[in-house]
Amino acid sequence: MTLTVIWLIAFAVILFLCLSRWEATVSSALDKLMPSVLRSEDDRWVWSPAIAVLGATAIVRPVDLLLTLVIIGLIVLIGSKLVCWAMRKANFH
């Protein structure tokens, strides 16, 4: 129960900070990271909760978040190697 309360407080604080400082910092940082195809008028209401969830989870359970990122990275690495291998083996004639 305590972890849930801490997570909710961290989520609310990070969400408030993201929404209040959207134009000054968060928007410009996301504009540099995201391609123009993924940007829209409502980025504030999509990215602020996503950043708040990731931030609150990193505060409450940093090891779980780190292990999840490592597993996702390994899956992407193995998938890209398999795709490259399959493209070399494919005969496009």
PDB file of C-alpha atoms in Angstrom:
ATOM      1  CA  MET A   1       0.000   0.000   0.000  1.00  0.00           C
ATOM      2  CA  THR A   2       2.853   2.363   0.812  1.00  0.00           C
ATOM      3  CA  LEU A   3       4.472   1.821  -2.571  1.00  0.00           C
ATOM      4  CA  THR A   4       1.192   2.599  -4.298  1.00  0.00           C
ATOM      5  CA  VAL A   5       0.829   5.871  -2.407  1.00  0.00           C
ATOM      6  CA  ILE A   6       4.441   6.832  -3.155  1.00  0.00           C
ATOM      7  CA  TRP A   7       3.931   5.953  -6.831  1.00  0.00           C
ATOM      8  CA  LEU A   8       0.741   8.038  -7.016  1.00  0.00           C
ATOM      9  CA  ILE A   9       2.415  11.034  -5.376  1.00  0.00           C
ATOM     10  CA  ALA A  10       5.426  10.773  -7.693  1.00  0.00           C
ATOM     11  CA  PHE A  11       3.114  10.410 -10.692  1.00  0.00           C
ATOM     12  CA  ALA A  12       1.106  13.485  -9.723  1.00  0.00           C
ATOM     13  CA  VAL A  13       4.211  15.615  -9.127  1.00  0.00           C
ATOM     14  CA  ILE A  14       5.906  14.586 -12.374  1.00  0.00           C
ATOM     15  CA  LEU A  15       2.682  15.038 -14.348  1.00  0.00           C
ATOM     16  CA  PHE A  16       2.175  18.506 -12.873  1.00  0.00           C
ATOM     17  CA  LEU A  17       5.764  19.500 -13.666  1.00  0.00           C
ATOM     18  CA  CYS A  18       5.537  18.168 -17.223  1.00  0.00           C
ATOM     19  CA  LEU A  19       2.288  19.966 -17.905  1.00  0.00           C
ATOM     20  CA  SER A  20       3.340  23.245 -16.318  1.00  0.00           C
ATOM     21  CA  ARG A  21       6.728  23.351 -18.045  1.00  0.00           C
ATOM     22  CA  TRP A  22       5.644  21.875 -21.358  1.00  0.00           C
ATOM     23  CA  GLU A  23       6.426  24.856 -23.583  1.00  0.00           C
ATOM     24  CA  ALA A  24       9.704  25.749 -21.898  1.00  0.00           C
ATOM     25  CA  THR A  25      11.513  22.422 -21.670  1.00  0.00           C
ATOM     26  CA  VAL A  26       9.616  19.239 -22.438  1.00  0.00           C
ATOM     27  CA  SER A  27       8.269  20.226 -25.846  1.00  0.00           C
ATOM     28  CA  SER A  28      11.630  21.328 -27.181  1.00  0.00           C
ATOM     29  CA  ALA A  29      13.320  18.150 -25.937  1.00  0.00           C
ATOM     30  CA  LEU A  30      10.682  15.937 -27.569  1.00  0.00           C
ATOM     31  CA  ASP A  31      10.891  17.932 -30.802  1.00  0.00           C
ATOM     32  CA  LYS A  32      14.585  17.055 -31.019  1.00  0.00           C
ATOM     33  CA  LEU A  33      13.961  13.362 -30.334  1.00  0.00           C
ATOM     34  CA  MET A  34      10.799  12.664 -32.354  1.00  0.00           C
ATOM     35  CA  PRO A  35      10.449  12.774 -36.128  1.00  0.00           C
ATOM     36  CA  SER A  36       7.924  15.243 -37.506  1.00  0.00           C
ATOM     37  CA  VAL A  37       5.549  12.433 -38.498  1.00  0.00           C
ATOM     38  CA  LEU A  38       4.982  11.507 -34.850  1.00  0.00           C
ATOM     39  CA  ARG A  39       4.303  15.066 -33.649  1.00  0.00           C
ATOM     40  CA  SER A  40       0.798  16.458 -33.302  1.00  0.00           C
ATOM     41  CA  GLU A  41      -1.152  19.241 -31.590  1.00  0.00           C
ATOM     42  CA  ASP A  42      -2.026  17.046 -28.591  1.00  0.00           C
ATOM     43  CA  ASP A  43       1.467  15.861 -27.691  1.00  0.00           C
ATOM     44  CA  ARG A  44       1.162  17.404 -24.241  1.00  0.00           C
ATOM     45  CA  TRP A  45      -1.716  15.105 -23.255  1.00  0.00           C
ATOM     46  CA  VAL A  46      -0.034  11.964 -24.566  1.00  0.00           C
ATOM     47  CA  TRP A  47       3.591  12.420 -23.574  1.00  0.00           C
ATOM     48  CA  SER A  48       3.128  14.006 -20.135  1.00  0.00           C
ATOM     49  CA  PRO A  49       1.284  11.001 -18.636  1.00  0.00           C
ATOM     50  CA  ALA A  50       3.732   8.626 -20.332  1.00  0.00           C
ATOM     51  CA  ILE A  51       6.708  10.496 -18.862  1.00  0.00           C
ATOM     52  CA  ALA A  52       4.971  10.598 -15.471  1.00  0.00           C
ATOM     53  CA  VAL A  53       4.369   6.831 -15.492  1.00  0.00           C
ATOM     54  CA  LEU A  54       7.978   6.101 -16.425  1.00  0.00           C
ATOM     55  CA  GLY A  55       9.315   8.567 -13.866  1.00  0.00           C
ATOM     56  CA  ALA A  56       7.144   7.271 -11.027  1.00  0.00           C
ATOM     57  CA  THR A  57       8.037   3.681 -11.857  1.00  0.00           C
ATOM     58  CA  ALA A  58      11.730   4.582 -11.957  1.00  0.00           C
ATOM     59  CA  ILE A  59      11.425   6.146  -8.511  1.00  0.00           C
ATOM     60  CA  VAL A  60       9.496   3.270  -6.903  1.00  0.00           C
ATOM     61  CA  ARG A  61      10.983   0.258  -8.728  1.00  0.00           C
ATOM     62  CA  PRO A  62      14.201   1.242 -10.504  1.00  0.00           C
ATOM     63  CA  VAL A  63      15.565  -2.303 -10.764  1.00  0.00           C
ATOM     64  CA  ASP A  64      12.373  -3.609 -12.370  1.00  0.00           C
ATOM     65  CA  LEU A  65      12.438  -0.780 -14.896  1.00  0.00           C
ATOM     66  CA  LEU A  66      16.113  -1.376 -15.664  1.00  0.00           C
ATOM     67  CA  LEU A  67      15.587  -5.112 -16.149  1.00  0.00           C
ATOM     68  CA  THR A  68      12.618  -4.445 -18.430  1.00  0.00           C
ATOM     69  CA  LEU A  69      14.729  -2.099 -20.544  1.00  0.00           C
ATOM     70  CA  VAL A  70      17.523  -4.690 -20.737  1.00  0.00           C
ATOM     71  CA  ILE A  71      15.078  -7.389 -21.867  1.00  0.00           C
ATOM     72  CA  ILE A  72      13.530  -5.088 -24.486  1.00  0.00           C
ATOM     73  CA  GLY A  73      17.020  -4.193 -25.715  1.00  0.00           C
ATOM     74  CA  LEU A  74      17.981  -7.859 -26.021  1.00  0.00           C
ATOM     75  CA  ILE A  75      14.791  -8.658 -27.927  1.00  0.00           C
ATOM     76  CA  VAL A  76      15.423  -5.768 -30.336  1.00  0.00           C
ATOM     77  CA  LEU A  77      19.059  -6.829 -30.809  1.00  0.00           C
ATOM     78  CA  ILE A  78      18.176 -10.463 -31.468  1.00  0.00           C
ATOM     79  CA  GLY A  79      15.309  -9.438 -33.773  1.00  0.00           C
ATOM     80  CA  SER A  80      17.519  -7.132 -35.810  1.00  0.00           C
ATOM     81  CA  LYS A  81      20.200  -9.821 -36.144  1.00  0.00           C
ATOM     82  CA  LEU A  82      17.588 -12.341 -37.295  1.00  0.00           C
ATOM     83  CA  VAL A  83      16.184  -9.909 -39.853  1.00  0.00           C
ATOM     84  CA  CYS A  84      19.671  -9.185 -41.211  1.00  0.00           C
ATOM     85  CA  TRP A  85      20.421 -12.903 -41.411  1.00  0.00           C
ATOM     86  CA  ALA A  86      17.118 -13.598 -43.191  1.00  0.00           C
ATOM     87  CA  MET A  87      17.702 -10.774 -45.666  1.00  0.00           C
ATOM     88  CA  ARG A  88      21.122 -12.204 -46.547  1.00  0.00           C
ATOM     89  CA  LYS A  89      19.651 -15.689 -47.047  1.00  0.00           C
ATOM     90  CA  ALA A  90      16.689 -14.500 -49.111  1.00  0.00           C
ATOM     91  CA  ASN A  91      17.000 -14.859 -52.871  1.00  0.00           C
ATOM     92  CA  PHE A  92      15.276 -11.916 -54.557  1.00  0.00           C
ATOM     93  CA  HIS A  93      15.667 -13.177 -58.137  1.00  0.00           C
TER      94      HIS A  93
END
